[in-house]
Coordinates of C-alpha atoms in Angstrom, one line a residue:
Chain A
M2 CA 0.0 0.0 0.0
R3 CA 2.9 2.4 0.9
R4 CA 4.4 1.6 -2.5
V5 CA 1.2 2.7 -4.4
Q6 CA 1.2 5.9 -2.3
I7 CA 4.7 6.6 -3.5
A8 CA 3.9 5.5 -7.1
I9 CA 1.0 7.9 -7.6
P10 CA 3.0 11.2 -7.3
L11 CA 5.7 9.6 -9.4
L12 CA 3.2 9.0 -12.1
L13 CA 1.9 12.6 -11.9
V14 CA 5.4 13.9 -12.3
Y15 CA 6.0 11.7 -15.2
L16 CA 2.8 12.9 -17.0
A17 CA 3.7 16.5 -16.2
L18 CA 7.2 16.1 -17.6
S19 CA 6.2 14.3 -20.8
G20 CA 3.3 16.6 -21.3
N21 CA 0.9 14.2 -23.0
V22 CA -2.0 12.3 -21.2
T23 CA -2.8 9.6 -23.7
L24 CA -3.5 6.0 -22.7
P25 CA -0.3 4.4 -23.9
N26 CA 1.7 7.1 -22.1
L27 CA -0.4 6.6 -18.9
V28 CA 0.3 2.9 -19.0
V29 CA 4.1 3.4 -19.5
G30 CA 4.1 6.0 -16.8
A31 CA 2.3 3.7 -14.4
L32 CA 4.7 0.9 -15.1
V33 CA 7.8 3.1 -14.6
A34 CA 6.3 4.6 -11.4
L35 CA 5.6 1.1 -9.9
G36 CA 9.0 -0.1 -11.0
V37 CA 10.7 2.8 -9.3
S38 CA 8.6 2.6 -6.1
S39 CA 9.3 -1.1 -5.8
L40 CA 13.0 -0.3 -5.7
L41 CA 12.7 2.3 -3.0
P42 CA 13.0 1.2 0.6
V43 CA 9.8 1.8 2.6
G44 CA 10.8 4.3 5.2
N45 CA 9.9 4.4 8.9
G46 CA 8.3 7.8 8.6
A47 CA 5.0 8.7 10.1
A48 CA 2.0 7.5 8.2
F49 CA 0.1 9.9 6.0
S50 CA -3.1 11.3 7.5
W51 CA -5.5 14.1 6.4
K52 CA -5.6 15.6 9.8
R53 CA -1.9 16.4 9.8
L54 CA -1.9 17.8 6.2
P55 CA -2.4 21.5 6.9
R56 CA 0.3 21.5 9.6
F57 CA 2.6 19.6 7.2
L58 CA 2.0 22.0 4.4
W59 CA 2.6 25.1 6.6
A60 CA 5.8 23.6 7.9
L61 CA 6.8 22.7 4.4
I62 CA 6.3 26.3 3.1
R63 CA 8.3 27.7 6.0
Y64 CA 11.1 25.1 5.5
F65 CA 11.1 26.0 1.8
F66 CA 11.8 29.7 2.5
V67 CA 14.5 28.8 5.1
V68 CA 16.2 26.6 2.5
V69 CA 16.0 29.2 -0.3
T70 CA 17.6 31.8 1.9
D71 CA 20.3 29.4 2.8
I72 CA 20.9 28.6 -0.8
L73 CA 21.2 32.3 -1.8
E74 CA 23.4 33.0 1.2
G75 CA 25.5 30.0 0.6
G76 CA 26.1 30.8 -3.0
L77 CA 26.9 34.4 -2.3
S78 CA 29.2 33.9 0.7
T79 CA 31.1 31.1 -1.0
A80 CA 31.5 33.3 -4.1
R81 CA 32.8 36.2 -2.0
L82 CA 35.3 33.9 -0.2
V83 CA 36.6 32.6 -3.5
L84 CA 37.1 36.1 -4.9
D85 CA 38.8 37.4 -1.9
P86 CA 42.5 37.8 -2.8
K87 CA 43.6 36.6 0.7
L88 CA 41.4 33.4 0.4
P89 CA 40.4 33.6 4.1
I90 CA 39.4 29.9 4.7
H91 CA 39.7 27.9 7.9
P92 CA 38.6 24.5 6.7
G93 CA 37.8 21.6 9.0
I94 CA 35.1 19.1 10.0
I95 CA 32.7 19.6 12.9
A96 CA 30.1 17.2 14.4
L97 CA 26.4 18.3 14.4
P98 CA 23.4 16.5 15.6
A99 CA 20.9 15.8 12.8
G100 CA 18.1 15.9 15.2
S101 CA 15.6 13.8 13.3
R102 CA 14.8 10.3 14.2
T103 CA 13.3 9.2 10.9
E104 CA 15.6 8.4 8.0
L105 CA 13.8 10.9 5.6
G106 CA 14.1 13.7 8.2
A107 CA 17.8 13.1 8.7
A108 CA 18.4 12.9 5.0
L109 CA 16.6 16.2 4.4
S110 CA 18.4 17.8 7.2
A111 CA 21.8 16.7 5.8
H112 CA 20.6 18.0 2.4
A113 CA 19.8 21.4 3.9
I114 CA 23.2 21.6 5.6
S115 CA 25.0 20.9 2.3
L116 CA 23.2 23.9 0.8
S117 CA 23.8 26.3 3.6
P118 CA 26.7 28.7 3.7
G119 CA 30.1 27.1 3.6
E120 CA 29.1 23.7 4.9
L121 CA 29.0 20.2 3.3
V122 CA 28.1 16.9 4.9
V123 CA 30.9 14.3 4.7
E124 CA 29.6 11.5 6.9
M125 CA 26.8 10.4 9.2
D126 CA 27.0 7.8 11.9
D127 CA 24.3 5.5 13.3
E128 CA 23.3 7.9 16.1
G129 CA 22.4 10.5 13.6
T130 CA 25.4 12.7 14.1
L131 CA 26.4 14.6 10.9
F132 CA 30.0 15.4 10.2
V133 CA 30.1 18.6 8.3
H134 CA 33.0 20.0 6.4
C135 CA 33.1 23.8 6.7
L136 CA 35.0 26.5 4.9
D137 CA 35.2 28.5 8.1
V138 CA 35.2 26.3 11.2
Q139 CA 34.9 29.1 13.9
Q140 CA 32.0 30.8 12.1
S141 CA 30.1 27.6 11.4
A142 CA 30.6 26.2 14.9
Q143 CA 29.0 29.4 16.1
Y144 CA 26.1 29.7 13.8
A145 CA 25.4 26.2 12.5
E146 CA 23.9 24.9 15.7
A147 CA 21.2 27.7 15.8
A148 CA 20.4 27.3 12.1
Q149 CA 20.2 23.5 12.5
R150 CA 17.8 23.9 15.5
L151 CA 15.4 25.9 13.3
R152 CA 15.5 23.3 10.5
R153 CA 15.2 20.5 12.9
R154 CA 12.0 22.0 14.5
L155 CA 10.4 22.4 11.1
L156 CA 11.4 18.9 10.0
R157 CA 10.0 17.5 13.2
E158 CA 6.7 19.2 12.5
M159 CA 6.6 17.6 9.1
F160 CA 7.7 14.0 9.7
E161 CA 7.2 13.1 13.3
Chain B
M15 CA 6.3 43.5 -21.8
T16 CA 8.7 41.5 -23.9
L17 CA 11.3 44.2 -23.2
I18 CA 10.9 43.8 -19.5
A19 CA 11.0 40.0 -19.8
Q20 CA 14.1 40.2 -21.9
S21 CA 15.9 42.6 -19.5
I22 CA 15.2 40.2 -16.6
A23 CA 16.4 37.3 -18.7
L24 CA 19.5 39.2 -19.6
F25 CA 20.2 39.9 -15.9
F26 CA 19.9 36.2 -15.1
L27 CA 22.0 35.3 -18.1
V28 CA 24.8 37.5 -17.0
A29 CA 24.5 36.6 -13.3
G30 CA 24.4 32.9 -14.2
T31 CA 27.5 33.1 -16.4
A32 CA 29.3 35.2 -13.7
F33 CA 28.5 32.6 -11.0
S34 CA 29.6 29.7 -13.2
L35 CA 32.9 31.5 -13.8
I36 CA 33.4 32.2 -10.1
G37 CA 32.7 28.5 -9.5
I38 CA 35.5 27.5 -11.9
F39 CA 37.7 30.2 -10.4
G40 CA 37.1 28.8 -6.9
F41 CA 37.8 25.3 -8.1
L42 CA 41.2 26.4 -9.3
R43 CA 42.1 28.5 -6.3
L44 CA 41.0 26.4 -3.4
P45 CA 43.5 23.9 -2.0
D46 CA 41.9 20.5 -1.7
V47 CA 39.1 18.3 -2.8
Y48 CA 36.7 19.2 0.1
T49 CA 37.0 23.0 -0.3
R50 CA 36.8 22.6 -4.0
L51 CA 33.5 20.8 -3.6
H52 CA 32.1 23.9 -1.9
A53 CA 32.9 25.9 -5.0
S54 CA 31.6 23.4 -7.6
G55 CA 28.7 22.3 -5.4
K56 CA 27.3 25.7 -4.5
V57 CA 28.5 28.5 -6.6
S58 CA 28.3 26.6 -9.9
V59 CA 24.9 25.3 -9.0
F60 CA 23.8 28.9 -8.4
G61 CA 25.1 29.6 -11.9
V62 CA 23.1 26.7 -13.5
V63 CA 19.9 27.7 -11.7
F64 CA 20.3 31.3 -12.9
L65 CA 20.9 30.1 -16.5
L66 CA 17.8 27.9 -16.3
I67 CA 15.7 30.9 -15.2
A68 CA 17.1 32.8 -18.2
A69 CA 16.3 29.9 -20.4
I70 CA 12.7 29.8 -19.2
L71 CA 12.3 33.4 -20.2
L72 CA 14.2 33.3 -23.5
T73 CA 13.7 29.9 -25.0
P74 CA 10.6 27.8 -25.7
L75 CA 11.4 25.7 -22.5
S76 CA 8.1 25.7 -20.6
A77 CA 8.1 27.2 -17.1
W78 CA 7.0 24.0 -15.4
K79 CA 9.7 21.9 -17.0
G80 CA 12.2 24.6 -16.1
L81 CA 11.1 24.8 -12.5
L82 CA 11.2 21.0 -12.2
L83 CA 14.7 21.0 -13.7
I84 CA 15.8 23.6 -11.1
F85 CA 14.2 21.5 -8.3
F86 CA 16.1 18.4 -9.5
V87 CA 19.4 20.3 -9.8
L88 CA 18.9 21.6 -6.2
L89 CA 18.0 18.1 -5.1
A90 CA 20.9 16.4 -6.8
A91 CA 23.8 18.8 -6.3
P92 CA 24.2 18.4 -2.5
S93 CA 23.9 14.6 -2.8
V94 CA 26.7 14.6 -5.3
S95 CA 28.9 16.9 -3.2
H96 CA 28.3 14.6 -0.2
A97 CA 29.0 11.4 -2.1
L98 CA 32.3 12.8 -3.4
A99 CA 33.3 14.2 0.0
S100 CA 32.4 11.0 1.7
A101 CA 34.3 8.9 -0.9
A102 CA 37.3 11.2 -0.6
Y103 CA 37.4 11.0 3.2
K104 CA 37.1 7.2 3.1
T105 CA 39.9 6.8 0.6
G106 CA 42.0 8.9 3.0
I107 CA 42.6 12.0 0.8
P108 CA 44.0 14.5 3.3
M109 CA 42.6 18.0 3.9
A110 CA 44.8 21.0 3.3
R111 CA 45.2 23.6 6.1
V112 CA 42.9 21.6 8.4
E113 CA 42.0 23.4 11.7
R114 CA 39.6 20.9 13.3
D115 CA 38.5 17.3 12.5
D116 CA 35.7 15.9 14.6
L117 CA 35.5 12.9 12.3
K118 CA 39.1 11.8 12.8
G119 CA 39.3 8.2 14.2
K120 CA 35.5 7.8 14.1
L121 CA 35.4 6.0 10.8
E122 CA 37.7 3.1 11.9
K123 CA 35.5 2.5 14.9
S124 CA 32.2 2.1 13.0
G125 CA 33.8 -0.5 10.8
E126 CA 33.4 -1.0 7.1
E127 CA 29.9 0.5 6.6
G128 CA 29.0 2.2 3.4

């Protein structure tokens, strides 16, 4: 049942991308969607329920804006660093708690860190600690924790 | 209307090209594989996204397809950066100018996962 739940949005994306809703295309799309969803591991995330949907969407929208700001800031600050003639980098790896117990939540959190300014996830251990490579260790150690707390709260509202 | 759309497209075109160039520049200047991934994984992705926005406005590429492409690029880029960084760390490629390494020694303990 979970697999069909995953397959339906996949089919919709397929139809949107190919841009024609004829019967043969629908059949091919359904087969591809089922094939892909049968390869995916069924996660241990919270089950879907209509009651949670508004809260989920609201958290998703806020999370989206947080991530977009992070992307813009990340691109600009890395670009500035690169163009600085002195190249003021202090690289290193710091440990950060992912703060999400579900696999999907932890993966999304790692994804968001990789997009945020000057940080890049290198490794993750079984307890959900993320090891993040930073261009500026002192600055990241100072700010990353607070930024991560905000993302963690939003992710928790969505998936737990 | 077309003039406005074209000016906006032009802005994104120039900005996208500039960021792509900065990404390459950073790739050449930064000292090791990890810091270089920051340049290619963030700045260059920025450039690609800007160029895609310009392409939506200037070429027959439909807006939905373009937005989906941007979404997929933003989804894939950090995963690629992470995969490369992780592989580099596991093969033992050293970091240049390292100031702190919380991961040091942790990998041997957890065994041969991944």
